[in-house]
PDB file of C-alpha atoms in Angstrom:
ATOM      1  CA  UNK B 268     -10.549   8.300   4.059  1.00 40.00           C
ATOM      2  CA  UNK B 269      -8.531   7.063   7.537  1.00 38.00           C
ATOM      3  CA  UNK B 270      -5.155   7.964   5.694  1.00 42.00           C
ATOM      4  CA  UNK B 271      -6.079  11.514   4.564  1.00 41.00           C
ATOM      5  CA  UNK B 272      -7.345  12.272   7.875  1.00 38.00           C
ATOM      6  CA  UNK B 273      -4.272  11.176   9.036  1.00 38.00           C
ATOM      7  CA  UNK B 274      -2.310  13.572   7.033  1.00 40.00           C
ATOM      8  CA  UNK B 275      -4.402  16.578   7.909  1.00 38.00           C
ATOM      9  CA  UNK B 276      -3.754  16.083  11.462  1.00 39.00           C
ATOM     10  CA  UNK B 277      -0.396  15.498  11.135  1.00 39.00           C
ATOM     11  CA  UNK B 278       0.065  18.684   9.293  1.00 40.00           C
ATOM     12  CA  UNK B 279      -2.058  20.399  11.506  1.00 37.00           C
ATOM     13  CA  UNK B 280      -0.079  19.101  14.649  1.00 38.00           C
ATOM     14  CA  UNK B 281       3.595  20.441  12.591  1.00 37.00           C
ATOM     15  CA  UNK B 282       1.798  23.660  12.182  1.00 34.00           C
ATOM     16  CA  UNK B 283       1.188  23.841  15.784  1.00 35.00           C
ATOM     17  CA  UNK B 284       3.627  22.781  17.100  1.00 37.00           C
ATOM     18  CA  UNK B 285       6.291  25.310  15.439  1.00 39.00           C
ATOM     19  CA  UNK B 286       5.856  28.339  13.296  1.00 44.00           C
ATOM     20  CA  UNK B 287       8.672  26.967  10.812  1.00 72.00           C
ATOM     21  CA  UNK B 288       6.969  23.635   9.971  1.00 78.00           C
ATOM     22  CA  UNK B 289       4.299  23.114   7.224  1.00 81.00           C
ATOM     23  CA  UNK B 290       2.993  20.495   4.962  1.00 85.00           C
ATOM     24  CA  UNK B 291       2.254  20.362   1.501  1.00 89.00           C
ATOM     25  CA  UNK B 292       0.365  18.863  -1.256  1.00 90.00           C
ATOM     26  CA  UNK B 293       2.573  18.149  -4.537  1.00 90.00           C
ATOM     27  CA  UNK B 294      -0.082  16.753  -7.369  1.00 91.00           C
ATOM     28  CA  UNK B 295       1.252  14.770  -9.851  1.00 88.00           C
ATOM     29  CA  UNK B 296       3.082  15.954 -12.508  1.00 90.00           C
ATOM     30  CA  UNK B 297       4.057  18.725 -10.712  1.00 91.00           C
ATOM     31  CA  UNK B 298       6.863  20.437  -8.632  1.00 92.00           C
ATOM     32  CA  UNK B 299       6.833  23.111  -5.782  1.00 92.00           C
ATOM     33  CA  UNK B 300       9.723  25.614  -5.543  1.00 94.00           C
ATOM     34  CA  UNK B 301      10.371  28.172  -2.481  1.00 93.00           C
ATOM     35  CA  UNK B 302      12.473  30.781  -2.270  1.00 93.00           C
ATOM     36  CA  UNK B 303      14.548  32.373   0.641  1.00 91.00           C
ATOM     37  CA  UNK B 304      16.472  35.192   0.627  1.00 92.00           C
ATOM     38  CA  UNK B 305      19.212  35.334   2.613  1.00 93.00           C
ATOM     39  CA  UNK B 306      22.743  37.206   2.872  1.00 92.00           C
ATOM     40  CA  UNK B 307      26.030  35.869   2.836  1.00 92.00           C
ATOM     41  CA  UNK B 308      27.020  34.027   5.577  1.00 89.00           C
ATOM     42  CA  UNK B 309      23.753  33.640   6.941  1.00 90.00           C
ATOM     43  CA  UNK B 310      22.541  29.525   7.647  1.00 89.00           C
ATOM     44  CA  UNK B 311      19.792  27.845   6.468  1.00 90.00           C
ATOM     45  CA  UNK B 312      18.618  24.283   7.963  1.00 89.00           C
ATOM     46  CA  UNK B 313      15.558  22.582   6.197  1.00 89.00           C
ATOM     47  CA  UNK B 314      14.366  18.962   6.522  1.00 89.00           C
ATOM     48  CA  UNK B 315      11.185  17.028   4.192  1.00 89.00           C
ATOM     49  CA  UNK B 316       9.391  13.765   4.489  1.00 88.00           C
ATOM     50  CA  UNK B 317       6.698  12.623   2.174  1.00 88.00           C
ATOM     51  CA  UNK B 318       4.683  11.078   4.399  1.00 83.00           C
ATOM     52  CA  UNK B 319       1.924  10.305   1.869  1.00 79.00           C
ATOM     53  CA  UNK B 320       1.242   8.978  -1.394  1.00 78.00           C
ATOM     54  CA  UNK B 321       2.415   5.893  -3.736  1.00 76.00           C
ATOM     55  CA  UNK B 322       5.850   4.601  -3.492  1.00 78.00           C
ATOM     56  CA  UNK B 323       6.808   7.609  -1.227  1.00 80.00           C
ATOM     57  CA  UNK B 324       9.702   8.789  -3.102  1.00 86.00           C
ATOM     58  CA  UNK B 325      10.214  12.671  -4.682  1.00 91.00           C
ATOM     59  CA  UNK B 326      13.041  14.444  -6.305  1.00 92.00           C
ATOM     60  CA  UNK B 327      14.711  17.868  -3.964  1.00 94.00           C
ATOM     61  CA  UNK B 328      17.105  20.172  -4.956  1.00 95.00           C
ATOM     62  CA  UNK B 329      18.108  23.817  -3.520  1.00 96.00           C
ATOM     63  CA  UNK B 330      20.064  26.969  -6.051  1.00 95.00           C
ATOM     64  CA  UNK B 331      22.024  29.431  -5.424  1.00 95.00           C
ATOM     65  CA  UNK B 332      21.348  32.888  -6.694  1.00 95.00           C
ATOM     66  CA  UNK B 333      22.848  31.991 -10.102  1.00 94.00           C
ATOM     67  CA  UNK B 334      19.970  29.299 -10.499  1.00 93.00           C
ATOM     68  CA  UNK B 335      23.171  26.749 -10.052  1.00 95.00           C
ATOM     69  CA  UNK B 336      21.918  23.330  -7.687  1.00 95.00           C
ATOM     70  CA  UNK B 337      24.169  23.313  -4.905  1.00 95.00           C
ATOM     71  CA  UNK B 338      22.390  20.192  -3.265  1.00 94.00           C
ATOM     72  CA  UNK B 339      19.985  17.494  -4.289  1.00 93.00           C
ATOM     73  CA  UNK B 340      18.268  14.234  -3.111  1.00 92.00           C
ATOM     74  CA  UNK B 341      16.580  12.109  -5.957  1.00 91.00           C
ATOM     75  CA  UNK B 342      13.948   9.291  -5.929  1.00 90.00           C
ATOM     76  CA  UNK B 343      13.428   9.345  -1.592  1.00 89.00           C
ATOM     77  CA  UNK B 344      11.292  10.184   0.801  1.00 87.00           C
ATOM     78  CA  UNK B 345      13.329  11.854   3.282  1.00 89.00           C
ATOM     79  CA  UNK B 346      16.074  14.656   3.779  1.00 89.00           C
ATOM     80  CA  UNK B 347      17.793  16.906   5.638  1.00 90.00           C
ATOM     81  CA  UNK B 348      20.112  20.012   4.508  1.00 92.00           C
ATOM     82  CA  UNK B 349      21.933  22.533   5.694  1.00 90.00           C
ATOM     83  CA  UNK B 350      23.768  25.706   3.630  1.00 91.00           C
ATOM     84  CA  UNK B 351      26.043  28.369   4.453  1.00 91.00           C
ATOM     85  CA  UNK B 352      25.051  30.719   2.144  1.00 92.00           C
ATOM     86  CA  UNK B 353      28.646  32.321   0.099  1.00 93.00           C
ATOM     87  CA  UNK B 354      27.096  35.245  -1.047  1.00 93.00           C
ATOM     88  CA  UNK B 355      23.937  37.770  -0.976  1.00 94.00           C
ATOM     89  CA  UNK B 356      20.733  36.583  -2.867  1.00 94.00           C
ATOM     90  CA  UNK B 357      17.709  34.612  -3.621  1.00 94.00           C
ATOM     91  CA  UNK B 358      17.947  30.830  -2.608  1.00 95.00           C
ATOM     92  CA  UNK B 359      15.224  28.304  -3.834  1.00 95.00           C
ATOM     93  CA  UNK B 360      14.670  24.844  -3.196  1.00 94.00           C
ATOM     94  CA  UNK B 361      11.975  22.418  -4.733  1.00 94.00           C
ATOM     95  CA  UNK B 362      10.462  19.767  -4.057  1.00 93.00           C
ATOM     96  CA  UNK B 363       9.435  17.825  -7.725  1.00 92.00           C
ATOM     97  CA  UNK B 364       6.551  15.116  -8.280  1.00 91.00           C
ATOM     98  CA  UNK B 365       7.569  14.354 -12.183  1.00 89.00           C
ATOM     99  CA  UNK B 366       8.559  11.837 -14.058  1.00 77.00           C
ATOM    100  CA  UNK B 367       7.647   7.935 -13.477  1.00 66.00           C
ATOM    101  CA  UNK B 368       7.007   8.051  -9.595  1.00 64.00           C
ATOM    102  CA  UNK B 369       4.749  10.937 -10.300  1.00 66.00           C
ATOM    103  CA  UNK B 370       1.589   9.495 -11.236  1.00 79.00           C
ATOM    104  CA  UNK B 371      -0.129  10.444  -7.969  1.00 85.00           C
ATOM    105  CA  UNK B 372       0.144  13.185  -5.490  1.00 88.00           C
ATOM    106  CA  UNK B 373       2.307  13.170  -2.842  1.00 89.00           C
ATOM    107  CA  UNK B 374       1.900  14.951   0.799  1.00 89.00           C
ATOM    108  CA  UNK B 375       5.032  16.503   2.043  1.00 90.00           C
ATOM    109  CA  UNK B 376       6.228  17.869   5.137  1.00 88.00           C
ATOM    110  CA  UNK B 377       8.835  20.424   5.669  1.00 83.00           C
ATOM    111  CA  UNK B 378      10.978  21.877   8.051  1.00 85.00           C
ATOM    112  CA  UNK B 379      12.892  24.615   8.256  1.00 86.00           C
ATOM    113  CA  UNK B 380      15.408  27.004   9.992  1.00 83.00           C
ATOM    114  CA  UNK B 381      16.650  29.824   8.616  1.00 81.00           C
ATOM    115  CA  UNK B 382      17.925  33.963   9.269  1.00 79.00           C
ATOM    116  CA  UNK B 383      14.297  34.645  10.797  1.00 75.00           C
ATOM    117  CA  UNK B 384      14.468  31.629  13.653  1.00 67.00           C
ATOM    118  CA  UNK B 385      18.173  32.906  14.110  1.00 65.00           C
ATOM    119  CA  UNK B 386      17.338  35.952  14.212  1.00 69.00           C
ATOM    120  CA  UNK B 387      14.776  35.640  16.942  1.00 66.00           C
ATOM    121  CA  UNK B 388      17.100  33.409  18.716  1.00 64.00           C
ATOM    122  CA  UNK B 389      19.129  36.300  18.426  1.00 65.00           C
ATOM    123  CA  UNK B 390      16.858  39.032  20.016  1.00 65.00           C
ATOM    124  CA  UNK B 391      15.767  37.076  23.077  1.00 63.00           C
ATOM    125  CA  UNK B 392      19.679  37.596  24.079  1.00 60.00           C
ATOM    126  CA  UNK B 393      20.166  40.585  24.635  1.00 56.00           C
ATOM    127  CA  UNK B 394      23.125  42.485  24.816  1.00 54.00           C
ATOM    128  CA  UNK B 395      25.143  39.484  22.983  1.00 50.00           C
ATOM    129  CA  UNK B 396      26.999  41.571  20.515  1.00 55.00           C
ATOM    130  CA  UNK B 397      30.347  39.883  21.581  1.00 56.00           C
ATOM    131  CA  UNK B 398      32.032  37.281  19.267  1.00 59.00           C
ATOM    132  CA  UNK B 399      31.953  34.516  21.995  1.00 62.00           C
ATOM    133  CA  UNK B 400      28.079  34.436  22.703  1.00 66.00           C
ATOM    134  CA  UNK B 401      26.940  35.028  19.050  1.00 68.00           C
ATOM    135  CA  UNK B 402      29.236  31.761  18.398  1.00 74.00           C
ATOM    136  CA  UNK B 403      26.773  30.257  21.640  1.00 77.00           C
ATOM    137  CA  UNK B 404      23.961  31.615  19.966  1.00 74.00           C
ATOM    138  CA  UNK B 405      24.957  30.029  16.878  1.00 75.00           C
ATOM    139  CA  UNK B 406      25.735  26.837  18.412  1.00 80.00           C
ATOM    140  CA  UNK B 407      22.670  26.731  19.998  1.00 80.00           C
ATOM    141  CA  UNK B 408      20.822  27.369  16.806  1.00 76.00           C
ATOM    142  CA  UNK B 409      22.318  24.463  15.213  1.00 78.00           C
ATOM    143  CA  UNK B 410      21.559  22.456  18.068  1.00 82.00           C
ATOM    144  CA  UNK B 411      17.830  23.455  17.792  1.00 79.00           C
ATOM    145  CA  UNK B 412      18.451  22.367  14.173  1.00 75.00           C
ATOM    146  CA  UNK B 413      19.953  19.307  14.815  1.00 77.00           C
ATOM    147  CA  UNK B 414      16.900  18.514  17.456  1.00 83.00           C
ATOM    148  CA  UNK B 415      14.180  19.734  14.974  1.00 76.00           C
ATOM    149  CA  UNK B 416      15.426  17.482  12.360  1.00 74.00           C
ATOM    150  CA  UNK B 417      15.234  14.375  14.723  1.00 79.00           C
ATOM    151  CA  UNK B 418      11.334  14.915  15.802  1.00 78.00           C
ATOM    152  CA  UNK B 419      10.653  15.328  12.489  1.00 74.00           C
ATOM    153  CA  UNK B 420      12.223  12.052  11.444  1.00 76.00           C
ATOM    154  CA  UNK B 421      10.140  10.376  14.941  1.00 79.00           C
ATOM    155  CA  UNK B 422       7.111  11.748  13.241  1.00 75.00           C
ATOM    156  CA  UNK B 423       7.732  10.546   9.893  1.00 73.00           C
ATOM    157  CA  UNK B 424       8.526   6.910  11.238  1.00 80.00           C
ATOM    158  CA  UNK B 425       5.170   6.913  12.975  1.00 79.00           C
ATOM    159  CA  UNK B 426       3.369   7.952  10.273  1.00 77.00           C
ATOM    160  CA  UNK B 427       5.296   4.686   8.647  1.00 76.00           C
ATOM    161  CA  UNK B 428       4.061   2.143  10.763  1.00 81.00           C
ATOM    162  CA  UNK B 429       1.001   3.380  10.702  1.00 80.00           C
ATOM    163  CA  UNK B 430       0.857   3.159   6.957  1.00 76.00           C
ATOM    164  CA  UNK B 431       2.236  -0.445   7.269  1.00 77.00           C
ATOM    165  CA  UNK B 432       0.139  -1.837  10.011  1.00 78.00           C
ATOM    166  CA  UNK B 433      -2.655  -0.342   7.696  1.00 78.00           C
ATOM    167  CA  UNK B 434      -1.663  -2.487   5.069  1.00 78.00           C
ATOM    168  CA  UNK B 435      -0.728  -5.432   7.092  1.00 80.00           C
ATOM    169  CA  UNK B 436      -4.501  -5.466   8.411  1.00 81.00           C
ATOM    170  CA  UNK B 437      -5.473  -5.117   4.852  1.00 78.00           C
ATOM    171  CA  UNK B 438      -3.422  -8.177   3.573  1.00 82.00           C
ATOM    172  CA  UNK B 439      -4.691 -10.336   6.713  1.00 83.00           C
ATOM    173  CA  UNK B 440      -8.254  -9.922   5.594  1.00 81.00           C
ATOM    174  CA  UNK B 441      -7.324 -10.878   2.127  1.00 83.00           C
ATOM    175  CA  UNK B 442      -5.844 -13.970   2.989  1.00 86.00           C
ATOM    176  CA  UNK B 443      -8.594 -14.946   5.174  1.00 86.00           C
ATOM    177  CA  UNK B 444     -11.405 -14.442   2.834  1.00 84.00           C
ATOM    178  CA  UNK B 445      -9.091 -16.150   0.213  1.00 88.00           C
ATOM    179  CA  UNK B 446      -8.533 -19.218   2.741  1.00 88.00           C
ATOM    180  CA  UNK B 447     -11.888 -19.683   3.479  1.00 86.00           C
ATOM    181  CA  UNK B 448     -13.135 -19.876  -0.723  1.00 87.00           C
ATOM    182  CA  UNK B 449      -9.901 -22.118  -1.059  1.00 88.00           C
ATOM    183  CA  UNK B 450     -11.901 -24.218   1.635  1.00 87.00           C
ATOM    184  CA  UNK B 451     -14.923 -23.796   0.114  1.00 89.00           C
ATOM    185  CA  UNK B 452     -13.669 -25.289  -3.661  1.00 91.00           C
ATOM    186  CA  UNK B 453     -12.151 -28.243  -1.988  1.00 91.00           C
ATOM    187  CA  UNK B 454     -15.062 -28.814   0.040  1.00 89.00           C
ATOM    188  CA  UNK B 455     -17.429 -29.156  -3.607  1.00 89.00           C
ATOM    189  CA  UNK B 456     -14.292 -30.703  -5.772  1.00 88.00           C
ATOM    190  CA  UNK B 457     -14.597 -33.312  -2.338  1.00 88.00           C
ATOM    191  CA  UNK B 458     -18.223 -33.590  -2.433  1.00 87.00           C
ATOM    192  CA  UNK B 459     -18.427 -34.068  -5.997  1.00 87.00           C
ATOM    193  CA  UNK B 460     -15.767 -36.571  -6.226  1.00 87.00           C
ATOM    194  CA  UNK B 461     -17.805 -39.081  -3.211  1.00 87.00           C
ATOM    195  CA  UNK B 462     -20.674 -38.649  -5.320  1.00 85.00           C
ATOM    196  CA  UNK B 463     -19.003 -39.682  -8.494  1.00 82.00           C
ATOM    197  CA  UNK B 464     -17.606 -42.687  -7.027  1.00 84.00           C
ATOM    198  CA  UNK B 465     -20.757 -43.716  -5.205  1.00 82.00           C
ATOM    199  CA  UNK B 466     -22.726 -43.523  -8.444  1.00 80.00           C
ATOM    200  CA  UNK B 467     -20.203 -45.427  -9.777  1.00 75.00           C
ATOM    201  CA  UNK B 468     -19.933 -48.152  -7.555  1.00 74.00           C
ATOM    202  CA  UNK B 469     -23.802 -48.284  -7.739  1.00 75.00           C
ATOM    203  CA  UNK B 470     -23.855 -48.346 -11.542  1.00 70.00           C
ATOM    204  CA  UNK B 471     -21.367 -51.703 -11.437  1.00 67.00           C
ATOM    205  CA  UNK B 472     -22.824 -53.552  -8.506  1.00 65.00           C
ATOM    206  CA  UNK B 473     -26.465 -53.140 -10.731  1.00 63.00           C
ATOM    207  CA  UNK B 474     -24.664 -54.325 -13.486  1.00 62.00           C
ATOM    208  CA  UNK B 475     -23.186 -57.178 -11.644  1.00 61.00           C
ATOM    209  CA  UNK B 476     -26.691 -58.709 -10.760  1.00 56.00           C
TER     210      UNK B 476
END
């Protein structure tokens, strides 16, 4: 139960805290595929962790209008992309739960950055219709990128150690419990062994008179 809750309000904090980040659930067996549109030359940034799940690890891919993969990431549990888009169309990417690693479901968190956060960049500057401060506006975009990408990777390696320090706690309590009945058996195979000998010893001095 802690872990789930965990996930929902870290997907509710990404939500939150920008209008291009959201989570989602990828059951198993199963893939999720978005698609973007976007025209040529325009930039798309987009970053994933699984941040829940078994063994953490999910297969990523993005196409290009001709259904062609232009970048992938197999078997992990964290990315980050970027594309200059060549020509005018539909771009997709996925994010894929099959095969062996996908025998439970996973919890995924994206991020991205595409033509609508540029664009809005874009708007709040007005009267930039020069070439030299829609190549700042551009930098700046990637920068925002480039920033974006790095709190989500800080979230993701929270979410870690939290995950680990779970099962660190869990482990401790194993090996305590299993220490103490180890103490317990030696304590009877000890018990019963003094008792042996001591009817033993009995049995001969008896025999001895």
């Amino acid at each position: 139960m802690l872990p789930q809750l965990v996930y929902l309000l870290f997907g509710l904090a990404s939500f939150t805290a920008a209008s291009n980040n959201f989570h989602v659930t990828v059951e198993a067996q199963t893939k999720h595929c978005f698609v973007e549109p976007l025209n040529a030359g325009d930039f798309l940034g987009l970053s994933f962790q699984v941040f829940g799940g078994d063994n953490l690890d999910v297969d990523f891919w993005i196409t290009n209008p001709d259904e062609l993969i232009i970048q992938s990431a197999f078997r992990t549990s964290t990315g980050s992309f970027s594309v200059d888009a060549p020509k005018t169309g539909s771009y997709s990417y996925c994010i894929s739960n099959l095969g062996h690693a996908g025998n439970t479901e996973k919890f995924v968190s994206f991020s991205i950055n595409g033509p609508d956060e540029q664009r809005r960049i874009l708007d709040k500057k007005s009267g930039a219709k020069d070439e030299s401060k829609d190549s700042l506006a551009k930098e700046v975009q990637e920068l925002t990128n480039a920033i974006q990408q790095v709190t989500d990777e800080q979230a993701y390696i929270r979410l870690r150690l939290l995950r680990h320090h779970e099962t660190a706690e869990s482990t401790n309590s194993r090996v305590l419990y299993w220490t103490f009945f180890e103490g317990l058996i030696i304590a009877s195979v000890v018990g019963f062994q003094l008792v042996y000998i001591t009817q033993f010893f009995q049995k001969s001095n008896r025999r001895m008179v």
